[in-house]
Amino acid sequence: MAQIISNSIGHDNRHFLSSTAALKAEDLKEHPQLITVSDHIHEHMKGTAIVKIKLFDLKGRVIFSTDQRQIGQQATHSKGFTSARSGKVITKLASGKQYRKLGQNLNRRSLLSSYIPIRQNGPNSPIEGVFELYSDITPLVEEVEAAQRQGIIGVLVILSGLYGILYVIVRRADRILVRQDQARQLAEAQLAEKVEALARSNTELEQFAYVASHDLQEPLRKIEAFGDRLKTKCGDELSERGHEYVDRMQNAASRMRLLIQNLLAFSRVTTKAQPFTPVNLQEVMASILDDLETRIQETGAQVDIAPLPVIDAEPMQIYQLFQNLISNALKFCQPDQPLSIIVASQSLTIAEHNGQVNDAEMCQISVADNGIGFEQKYTDRIFKLFQRLHSRSDYEGTGIGLAVCAKIAEYHGGFITANSTPGEGATFIVTLPVHQIAMETQPS
């Protein structure tokens, strides 16, 4: 629009533009065509948003302005004029200005100023001057600002709504978390009470088992003693069936003694334990092989012991743990195959058991054999009290030995597990800490 008006005005007033070239600045206001040009330009401005027009010659002089006070002023340093003189149309926004339009004062208006080169004979002709037009775009700016305000209000309303929703959600979530925390604390307190009660019950049960087993030994000794007397002093008077009864009684007494001894061993793990001390497992294994020498020779077993570490442990319990494992390997051998037992160890930096990680130096001691083995699904069962996978007629025992091993490993902060395949042997793996954190806090 500004370009069209400038072309029209420039074309109609071409003679005025050329006639001012020789005039001095003070003579421009007295130009005889000034009133005619002013009337002509004001006629073009009617019904438009244009509030002010200036004409510049190429020297930067204002040769016409709807504000006649500016006629003769210099605009050489104006960036808009300089750009238009070089052929570029420049438009910029000016806000908060005061102007006069057709004798009216216009305060605080938003105006769009445009600097347009004047070419008398088409777009490729030389530039003869510069038009500066000011268009009042206040209504448009006010509409934009109103739309912005409405948008901001809308955003604020939406954000307020979202905040309210989030506040309700957070408050509800907070109440749920508080209830969950209270429920968790209550559950933890109840669990702690149950754990404490279970610990007391286990302690009492272990103490009872120890006392009961200890007290049972005296009457058992009498049964065995009277059985021996019957055979030595009354043997001639006993019938064959009587001798059979006495033998069965003494066999039962022997099994009872073994059971009592194993129960005592099981209860002593926590009730009669000694303080932890450095234990050389290599020496422990040598003592076990020495004690089991006769059975090793009877089975023809080949026992290979790899280098074993020194750990903090209760010496007698560690001895008992590995003696039980070696004894089991000797017991459950295959009659038609030479028995091989391999004891090995490896170090671990992190041991994981039942989903819990113990950040301590651990060691794994494995006892592997090529005996009869067992099905893997019975792994958990074999470490429980009185659990047997074979009948007493096939293999002697009480079903307590591996339970004692598991209890000793647990007491030392470790655990025991096993891998096996029927007919191919079994590997028992004992994982124990190398160093105990507090050796002085063992049960008395």
Short mmCIF file of C-alpha atoms in Angstrom, two decimals:
data_model
loop_
_atom_site.label_atom_id
_atom_site.label_comp_id
_atom_site.label_asym_id
_atom_site.label_seq_id
_atom_site.Cartn_x
_atom_site.Cartn_y
_atom_site.Cartn_z
CA MET A 1 0.00 0.00 0.00
CA ALA A 2 2.78 2.43 0.98
CA GLN A 3 4.59 1.61 -2.28
CA ILE A 4 1.47 2.34 -4.37
CA ILE A 5 0.83 5.68 -2.66
CA SER A 6 4.46 6.71 -2.92
CA ASN A 7 4.52 5.90 -6.63
CA SER A 8 1.32 7.87 -7.20
CA ILE A 9 2.46 10.91 -5.23
CA GLY A 10 5.95 10.79 -6.68
CA HIS A 11 4.62 10.63 -10.24
CA ASP A 12 2.15 13.48 -9.72
CA ASN A 13 4.78 15.69 -8.09
CA ARG A 14 7.82 14.90 -10.22
CA HIS A 15 8.22 18.54 -11.27
CA PHE A 16 8.18 19.67 -7.64
CA LEU A 17 10.95 17.20 -6.79
CA SER A 18 13.19 18.40 -9.60
CA SER A 19 12.44 22.07 -8.96
CA THR A 20 13.84 21.98 -5.42
CA ALA A 21 17.32 20.87 -6.40
CA ALA A 22 18.74 24.39 -6.63
CA LEU A 23 16.91 25.82 -3.61
CA LYS A 24 18.53 26.43 -0.27
CA ALA A 25 17.05 24.86 2.87
CA GLU A 26 15.50 28.14 4.05
CA ASP A 27 13.86 28.69 0.64
CA LEU A 28 12.08 25.33 0.57
CA LYS A 29 9.27 26.51 2.84
CA GLU A 30 8.55 29.36 0.38
CA HIS A 31 8.33 27.18 -2.70
CA PRO A 32 5.37 28.30 -4.83
CA GLN A 33 4.16 24.69 -5.41
CA LEU A 34 4.31 23.75 -1.71
CA ILE A 35 0.62 24.43 -1.05
CA THR A 36 -0.45 22.54 -4.17
CA VAL A 37 1.75 19.57 -3.28
CA SER A 38 0.47 19.63 0.30
CA ASP A 39 -3.16 19.64 -0.82
CA HIS A 40 -2.47 16.85 -3.27
CA ILE A 41 -0.73 14.69 -0.69
CA HIS A 42 -3.39 15.30 1.97
CA GLU A 43 -5.99 14.28 -0.59
CA HIS A 44 -4.21 10.94 -1.02
CA MET A 45 -3.99 10.49 2.75
CA LYS A 46 -7.75 10.75 3.28
CA GLY A 47 -9.35 7.41 4.16
CA THR A 48 -5.99 5.75 4.76
CA ALA A 49 -3.99 4.90 7.86
CA ILE A 50 -1.16 7.21 6.72
CA VAL A 51 -0.60 9.98 9.25
CA LYS A 52 2.58 11.59 7.94
CA ILE A 53 4.58 11.83 4.72
CA LYS A 54 8.04 13.21 4.02
CA LEU A 55 9.90 13.69 0.75
CA PHE A 56 13.70 13.69 0.70
CA ASP A 57 15.99 14.64 -2.10
CA LEU A 58 19.10 12.57 -2.67
CA LYS A 59 21.07 14.91 -0.41
CA GLY A 60 18.90 13.92 2.53
CA ARG A 61 17.05 17.22 2.78
CA VAL A 62 13.38 17.17 3.73
CA ILE A 63 11.83 19.01 0.78
CA PHE A 64 8.29 18.30 1.95
CA SER A 65 6.60 17.12 5.14
CA THR A 66 3.02 17.14 6.30
CA ASP A 67 4.60 18.61 9.43
CA GLN A 68 5.97 21.77 7.79
CA ARG A 69 8.29 22.42 10.70
CA GLN A 70 10.52 19.61 9.41
CA ILE A 71 10.95 21.04 5.89
CA GLY A 72 14.59 21.83 5.29
CA GLN A 73 15.89 19.44 7.93
CA GLN A 74 18.70 17.00 7.08
CA ALA A 75 18.36 13.17 7.28
CA THR A 76 21.73 12.13 5.90
CA HIS A 77 22.49 9.96 8.92
CA SER A 78 19.09 8.21 8.97
CA LYS A 79 19.52 4.47 8.37
CA GLY A 80 16.11 4.31 6.72
CA PHE A 81 16.97 7.11 4.29
CA THR A 82 20.38 5.65 3.51
CA SER A 83 18.88 2.22 2.75
CA ALA A 84 16.10 3.66 0.56
CA ARG A 85 18.58 5.85 -1.37
CA SER A 86 20.47 2.63 -2.19
CA GLY A 87 17.27 1.06 -3.53
CA LYS A 88 16.00 -0.91 -0.52
CA VAL A 89 12.56 -0.44 1.02
CA ILE A 90 12.84 -0.28 4.82
CA THR A 91 9.93 -0.65 7.27
CA LYS A 92 10.10 -0.44 11.05
CA LEU A 93 7.71 -0.06 13.99
CA ALA A 94 7.69 3.06 16.20
CA SER A 95 5.54 2.96 19.35
CA GLY A 96 4.46 5.61 21.86
CA LYS A 97 4.94 8.50 19.42
CA GLN A 98 3.00 11.76 19.02
CA TYR A 99 2.04 12.98 15.52
CA ARG A 100 -0.26 15.39 13.82
CA LYS A 101 -2.67 14.29 11.12
CA LEU A 102 -4.77 16.86 9.33
CA GLY A 103 -4.48 19.26 12.24
CA GLN A 104 -5.16 16.61 14.91
CA ASN A 105 -2.72 15.66 17.66
CA LEU A 106 -2.24 11.89 17.85
CA ASN A 107 -0.76 10.73 21.14
CA ARG A 108 0.83 7.38 22.01
CA ARG A 109 0.24 5.73 18.69
CA SER A 110 1.89 2.69 17.15
CA LEU A 111 3.23 3.76 13.77
CA LEU A 112 4.83 1.83 10.94
CA SER A 113 7.46 3.94 9.16
CA SER A 114 8.46 3.08 5.60
CA TYR A 115 11.37 4.50 3.57
CA ILE A 116 10.71 4.03 -0.15
CA PRO A 117 12.96 5.04 -3.07
CA ILE A 118 11.28 7.34 -5.68
CA ARG A 119 11.75 6.30 -9.31
CA GLN A 120 10.00 8.53 -11.85
CA ASN A 121 10.23 6.19 -14.87
CA GLY A 122 9.74 2.65 -13.61
CA PRO A 123 11.56 0.21 -11.34
CA ASN A 124 14.78 0.28 -13.36
CA SER A 125 15.04 4.06 -13.61
CA PRO A 126 17.41 6.09 -11.41
CA ILE A 127 16.39 6.95 -7.87
CA GLU A 128 15.45 10.64 -7.61
CA GLY A 129 14.39 10.88 -3.98
CA VAL A 130 13.01 9.05 -0.94
CA PHE A 131 9.52 8.86 0.51
CA GLU A 132 9.01 8.41 4.26
CA LEU A 133 5.46 7.31 5.16
CA TYR A 134 4.09 6.80 8.64
CA SER A 135 1.06 4.48 8.90
CA ASP A 136 -1.04 4.30 12.07
CA ILE A 137 -1.36 0.60 12.96
CA THR A 138 -2.50 1.23 16.53
CA PRO A 139 -5.81 -0.69 16.10
CA LEU A 140 -3.93 -3.69 14.71
CA VAL A 141 -1.37 -3.57 17.53
CA GLU A 142 -4.17 -3.22 20.07
CA GLU A 143 -5.92 -6.24 18.57
CA VAL A 144 -2.68 -8.24 18.73
CA GLU A 145 -2.06 -7.13 22.31
CA ALA A 146 -5.66 -7.98 23.23
CA ALA A 147 -5.23 -11.39 21.63
CA GLN A 148 -1.98 -11.83 23.54
CA ARG A 149 -3.69 -10.86 26.78
CA GLN A 150 -6.51 -13.27 26.07
CA GLY A 151 -3.98 -15.94 25.20
CA ILE A 152 -2.06 -15.29 28.41
CA ILE A 153 -5.28 -15.34 30.41
CA GLY A 154 -6.27 -18.58 28.68
CA VAL A 155 -2.87 -20.10 29.40
CA LEU A 156 -3.09 -18.94 33.01
CA VAL A 157 -6.56 -20.46 33.32
CA ILE A 158 -5.33 -23.73 31.83
CA LEU A 159 -2.23 -23.71 34.03
CA SER A 160 -4.36 -22.92 37.07
CA GLY A 161 -6.63 -25.82 36.18
CA LEU A 162 -3.66 -28.13 35.68
CA TYR A 163 -2.13 -26.90 38.93
CA GLY A 164 -5.40 -27.62 40.72
CA ILE A 165 -5.56 -31.10 39.21
CA LEU A 166 -1.90 -31.77 40.03
CA TYR A 167 -2.43 -30.44 43.55
CA VAL A 168 -5.33 -32.85 44.06
CA ILE A 169 -3.28 -35.72 42.58
CA VAL A 170 -0.24 -34.87 44.71
CA ARG A 171 -2.33 -34.53 47.87
CA ARG A 172 -3.98 -37.86 47.16
CA ALA A 173 -0.65 -39.50 46.33
CA ASP A 174 0.82 -38.01 49.50
CA ARG A 175 -2.01 -39.46 51.58
CA ILE A 176 -1.52 -42.82 49.89
CA LEU A 177 2.24 -42.69 50.54
CA VAL A 178 1.63 -41.75 54.18
CA ARG A 179 -0.76 -44.69 54.58
CA GLN A 180 1.68 -47.00 52.82
CA ASP A 181 4.53 -45.76 55.01
CA GLN A 182 2.44 -46.29 58.13
CA ALA A 183 1.48 -49.76 56.91
CA ARG A 184 5.13 -50.50 56.12
CA GLN A 185 6.26 -49.34 59.55
CA LEU A 186 3.54 -51.44 61.18
CA ALA A 187 4.50 -54.46 59.06
CA GLU A 188 8.19 -53.96 59.89
CA ALA A 189 7.37 -53.72 63.59
CA GLN A 190 5.24 -56.87 63.41
CA LEU A 191 7.96 -58.63 61.42
CA ALA A 192 10.60 -57.57 63.95
CA GLU A 193 8.43 -58.94 66.75
CA LYS A 194 7.95 -62.22 64.89
CA VAL A 195 11.67 -62.46 64.09
CA GLU A 196 12.51 -61.83 67.73
CA ALA A 197 9.92 -64.37 68.86
CA LEU A 198 11.22 -66.89 66.32
CA ALA A 199 14.79 -66.28 67.46
CA ARG A 200 13.77 -66.86 71.07
CA SER A 201 11.88 -69.98 70.05
CA ASN A 202 14.86 -71.30 68.06
CA THR A 203 17.22 -70.58 70.93
CA GLU A 204 14.93 -72.31 73.40
CA LEU A 205 14.46 -75.23 71.01
CA GLU A 206 18.21 -75.58 70.48
CA GLN A 207 18.85 -75.40 74.21
CA PHE A 208 16.11 -77.96 74.81
CA ALA A 209 17.54 -80.24 72.11
CA TYR A 210 20.97 -79.95 73.68
CA VAL A 211 19.72 -80.65 77.20
CA ALA A 212 17.39 -83.43 76.10
CA SER A 213 20.03 -85.09 73.95
CA HIS A 214 22.58 -84.78 76.73
CA ASP A 215 20.20 -86.26 79.30
CA LEU A 216 19.19 -89.11 76.97
CA GLN A 217 22.74 -90.39 76.80
CA GLU A 218 22.76 -91.74 80.37
CA PRO A 219 19.73 -94.07 80.02
CA LEU A 220 21.04 -95.04 76.58
CA ARG A 221 24.36 -96.08 78.10
CA LYS A 222 22.45 -98.24 80.58
CA ILE A 223 20.50 -99.90 77.78
CA GLU A 224 23.75 -100.69 75.95
CA ALA A 225 25.39 -101.87 79.19
CA PHE A 226 22.51 -104.19 80.07
CA GLY A 227 22.52 -105.54 76.52
CA ASP A 228 26.22 -106.37 76.85
CA ARG A 229 25.57 -108.06 80.23
CA LEU A 230 22.77 -110.15 78.76
CA LYS A 231 25.10 -111.42 76.04
CA THR A 232 28.08 -112.06 78.30
CA LYS A 233 26.43 -113.42 81.45
CA CYS A 234 23.20 -114.88 80.15
CA GLY A 235 24.21 -115.73 76.64
CA ASP A 236 24.05 -119.48 77.22
CA GLU A 237 20.55 -119.20 78.60
CA LEU A 238 19.20 -117.15 75.70
CA SER A 239 17.52 -118.81 72.78
CA GLU A 240 18.40 -117.97 69.24
CA ARG A 241 15.46 -115.55 69.12
CA GLY A 242 16.63 -114.00 72.41
CA HIS A 243 20.05 -113.35 70.89
CA GLU A 244 18.30 -111.78 67.89
CA TYR A 245 16.29 -109.49 70.19
CA VAL A 246 19.41 -108.41 72.06
CA ASP A 247 21.23 -107.69 68.78
CA ARG A 248 18.28 -105.66 67.50
CA MET A 249 18.14 -103.76 70.80
CA GLN A 250 21.84 -102.92 70.63
CA ASN A 251 21.58 -101.88 66.97
CA ALA A 252 18.69 -99.60 67.85
CA ALA A 253 20.69 -98.20 70.76
CA SER A 254 23.64 -97.54 68.43
CA ARG A 255 21.38 -95.69 66.00
CA MET A 256 19.91 -93.75 68.90
CA ARG A 257 23.39 -92.81 70.12
CA LEU A 258 24.33 -91.60 66.63
CA LEU A 259 21.10 -89.60 66.41
CA ILE A 260 21.70 -88.01 69.82
CA GLN A 261 25.27 -87.15 68.90
CA ASN A 262 24.09 -85.52 65.67
CA LEU A 263 21.37 -83.59 67.49
CA LEU A 264 23.96 -82.38 69.98
CA ALA A 265 26.20 -81.33 67.10
CA PHE A 266 23.32 -79.45 65.48
CA SER A 267 22.39 -77.60 68.68
CA ARG A 268 26.03 -76.81 69.53
CA VAL A 269 26.40 -74.75 66.33
CA THR A 270 24.93 -71.74 68.13
CA THR A 271 24.73 -72.75 71.80
CA LYS A 272 28.30 -73.97 72.34
CA ALA A 273 30.21 -72.11 69.63
CA GLN A 274 33.70 -70.80 70.28
CA PRO A 275 35.07 -67.41 69.10
CA PHE A 276 36.17 -67.12 65.48
CA THR A 277 39.90 -67.46 64.88
CA PRO A 278 42.06 -67.76 61.75
CA VAL A 279 41.68 -71.32 60.46
CA ASN A 280 43.89 -72.89 57.81
CA LEU A 281 41.51 -74.98 55.70
CA GLN A 282 44.44 -76.89 54.23
CA GLU A 283 45.32 -78.17 57.71
CA VAL A 284 41.67 -78.87 58.51
CA MET A 285 41.32 -80.98 55.37
CA ALA A 286 44.54 -82.88 56.18
CA SER A 287 43.18 -83.74 59.66
CA ILE A 288 39.90 -84.93 58.14
CA LEU A 289 41.69 -87.22 55.68
CA ASP A 290 43.82 -88.57 58.50
CA ASP A 291 40.74 -89.36 60.63
CA LEU A 292 38.94 -90.94 57.67
CA GLU A 293 41.98 -92.88 56.45
CA THR A 294 40.44 -96.30 57.11
CA ARG A 295 37.23 -95.53 55.23
CA ILE A 296 39.21 -93.99 52.36
CA GLN A 297 41.26 -97.16 52.06
CA GLU A 298 38.14 -99.36 52.24
CA THR A 299 36.50 -97.48 49.36
CA GLY A 300 39.71 -97.07 47.38
CA ALA A 301 38.92 -93.39 46.98
CA GLN A 302 41.30 -90.95 45.32
CA VAL A 303 41.12 -87.62 47.18
CA ASP A 304 42.71 -84.54 45.57
CA ILE A 305 43.01 -81.36 47.64
CA ALA A 306 43.77 -78.06 45.87
CA PRO A 307 45.36 -75.16 47.80
CA LEU A 308 42.85 -73.84 50.34
CA PRO A 309 42.75 -70.42 52.05
CA VAL A 310 42.93 -69.29 55.67
CA ILE A 311 39.62 -67.87 56.92
CA ASP A 312 38.12 -66.60 60.17
CA ALA A 313 36.02 -69.43 61.57
CA GLU A 314 35.12 -71.59 64.54
CA PRO A 315 37.69 -74.43 64.15
CA MET A 316 35.60 -77.38 65.35
CA GLN A 317 32.56 -76.36 63.32
CA ILE A 318 34.54 -75.93 60.11
CA TYR A 319 36.13 -79.32 60.74
CA GLN A 320 32.69 -80.86 61.24
CA LEU A 321 31.27 -79.20 58.11
CA PHE A 322 33.90 -80.55 55.73
CA GLN A 323 34.15 -83.91 57.51
CA ASN A 324 30.42 -84.40 56.89
CA LEU A 325 30.86 -83.57 53.19
CA ILE A 326 33.84 -85.93 52.74
CA SER A 327 32.02 -88.67 54.72
CA ASN A 328 28.97 -88.30 52.49
CA ALA A 329 31.13 -88.61 49.37
CA LEU A 330 32.66 -91.81 50.80
CA LYS A 331 29.23 -93.13 51.76
CA PHE A 332 27.37 -92.49 48.50
CA CYS A 333 29.94 -94.00 46.11
CA GLN A 334 29.17 -96.26 43.17
CA PRO A 335 30.29 -99.86 43.89
CA ASP A 336 31.42 -100.55 40.32
CA GLN A 337 33.46 -97.38 39.82
CA PRO A 338 36.61 -96.01 41.53
CA LEU A 339 35.65 -93.10 43.76
CA SER A 340 37.21 -89.70 43.06
CA ILE A 341 36.85 -86.75 45.43
CA ILE A 342 38.15 -83.30 44.45
CA VAL A 343 38.31 -80.39 46.89
CA ALA A 344 38.94 -76.97 45.30
CA SER A 345 38.54 -73.30 46.15
CA GLN A 346 38.18 -69.92 44.47
CA SER A 347 38.02 -66.32 45.69
CA LEU A 348 35.03 -64.06 45.14
CA THR A 349 34.76 -60.29 45.55
CA ILE A 350 30.97 -60.26 45.76
CA ALA A 351 28.80 -63.10 47.01
CA GLU A 352 25.10 -63.12 46.28
CA HIS A 353 22.61 -65.32 48.08
CA ASN A 354 18.80 -65.13 47.91
CA GLY A 355 18.94 -61.77 46.16
CA GLN A 356 21.15 -60.10 48.79
CA VAL A 357 24.68 -58.97 48.01
CA ASN A 358 27.39 -59.06 50.65
CA ASP A 359 30.20 -56.63 49.74
CA ALA A 360 33.01 -58.63 51.33
CA GLU A 361 35.81 -60.94 50.27
CA MET A 362 34.35 -64.43 50.02
CA CYS A 363 35.72 -67.84 49.19
CA GLN A 364 34.04 -70.87 47.65
CA ILE A 365 35.09 -74.36 48.69
CA SER A 366 33.73 -77.14 46.50
CA VAL A 367 33.69 -80.86 47.31
CA ALA A 368 32.98 -82.85 44.13
CA ASP A 369 32.63 -86.62 43.73
CA ASN A 370 31.63 -89.12 41.06
CA GLY A 371 29.22 -91.02 43.31
CA ILE A 372 25.58 -91.92 42.86
CA GLY A 373 24.40 -88.28 42.87
CA PHE A 374 20.78 -87.19 43.25
CA GLU A 375 18.10 -85.30 41.36
CA GLN A 376 18.61 -81.52 41.40
CA LYS A 377 15.05 -80.89 42.58
CA TYR A 378 15.98 -82.31 46.00
CA THR A 379 18.72 -79.70 46.62
CA ASP A 380 16.74 -77.71 49.20
CA ARG A 381 15.35 -80.80 50.88
CA ILE A 382 18.69 -82.45 51.68
CA PHE A 383 19.79 -79.53 53.88
CA LYS A 384 16.78 -79.89 56.22
CA LEU A 385 16.67 -81.91 59.45
CA PHE A 386 15.83 -85.63 59.20
CA GLN A 387 15.51 -85.55 55.41
CA ARG A 388 16.79 -88.65 53.63
CA LEU A 389 16.74 -89.54 49.93
CA HIS A 390 17.53 -93.22 50.59
CA SER A 391 16.28 -95.82 53.04
CA ARG A 392 18.30 -96.70 56.15
CA SER A 393 18.75 -100.23 54.81
CA ASP A 394 20.58 -98.86 51.75
CA TYR A 395 22.69 -96.19 53.45
CA GLU A 396 23.18 -95.61 57.16
CA GLY A 397 22.66 -92.16 58.66
CA THR A 398 20.24 -89.94 60.55
CA GLY A 399 19.41 -87.22 58.01
CA ILE A 400 21.07 -84.55 60.15
CA GLY A 401 24.59 -84.24 58.71
CA LEU A 402 23.83 -81.87 55.82
CA ALA A 403 21.49 -79.82 58.03
CA VAL A 404 24.44 -79.33 60.38
CA CYS A 405 26.58 -78.23 57.41
CA ALA A 406 23.97 -75.67 56.34
CA LYS A 407 23.63 -74.33 59.88
CA ILE A 408 27.40 -73.99 60.31
CA ALA A 409 27.72 -72.16 56.97
CA GLU A 410 24.87 -69.82 57.89
CA TYR A 411 26.37 -69.20 61.34
CA HIS A 412 29.59 -68.10 59.63
CA GLY A 413 27.73 -65.66 57.35
CA GLY A 414 27.80 -67.94 54.32
CA PHE A 415 25.69 -70.62 52.68
CA ILE A 416 25.89 -74.04 51.06
CA THR A 417 24.32 -75.42 47.92
CA ALA A 418 24.78 -78.43 45.65
CA ASN A 419 24.71 -79.43 41.99
CA SER A 420 24.11 -83.03 41.03
CA THR A 421 23.05 -85.45 38.33
CA PRO A 422 21.96 -89.01 39.20
CA GLY A 423 24.71 -91.48 38.35
CA GLU A 424 27.30 -88.76 37.68
CA GLY A 425 28.09 -87.51 41.16
CA ALA A 426 27.49 -84.38 43.20
CA THR A 427 29.30 -81.11 43.93
CA PHE A 428 28.71 -79.36 47.25
CA ILE A 429 29.68 -75.67 47.23
CA VAL A 430 30.30 -73.82 50.50
CA THR A 431 30.57 -70.02 50.31
CA LEU A 432 32.13 -68.35 53.37
CA PRO A 433 33.52 -64.91 54.27
CA VAL A 434 37.30 -64.81 54.43
CA HIS A 435 37.18 -62.29 57.30
CA GLN A 436 34.51 -61.95 59.97
CA ILE A 437 33.44 -58.38 60.76
CA ALA A 438 32.93 -58.85 64.51
CA MET A 439 34.47 -62.01 65.88
CA GLU A 440 33.88 -61.03 69.49
CA THR A 441 30.08 -61.03 69.31
CA GLN A 442 29.51 -64.77 69.09
CA PRO A 443 26.84 -66.47 71.20
CA SER A 444 27.99 -67.94 74.48
#
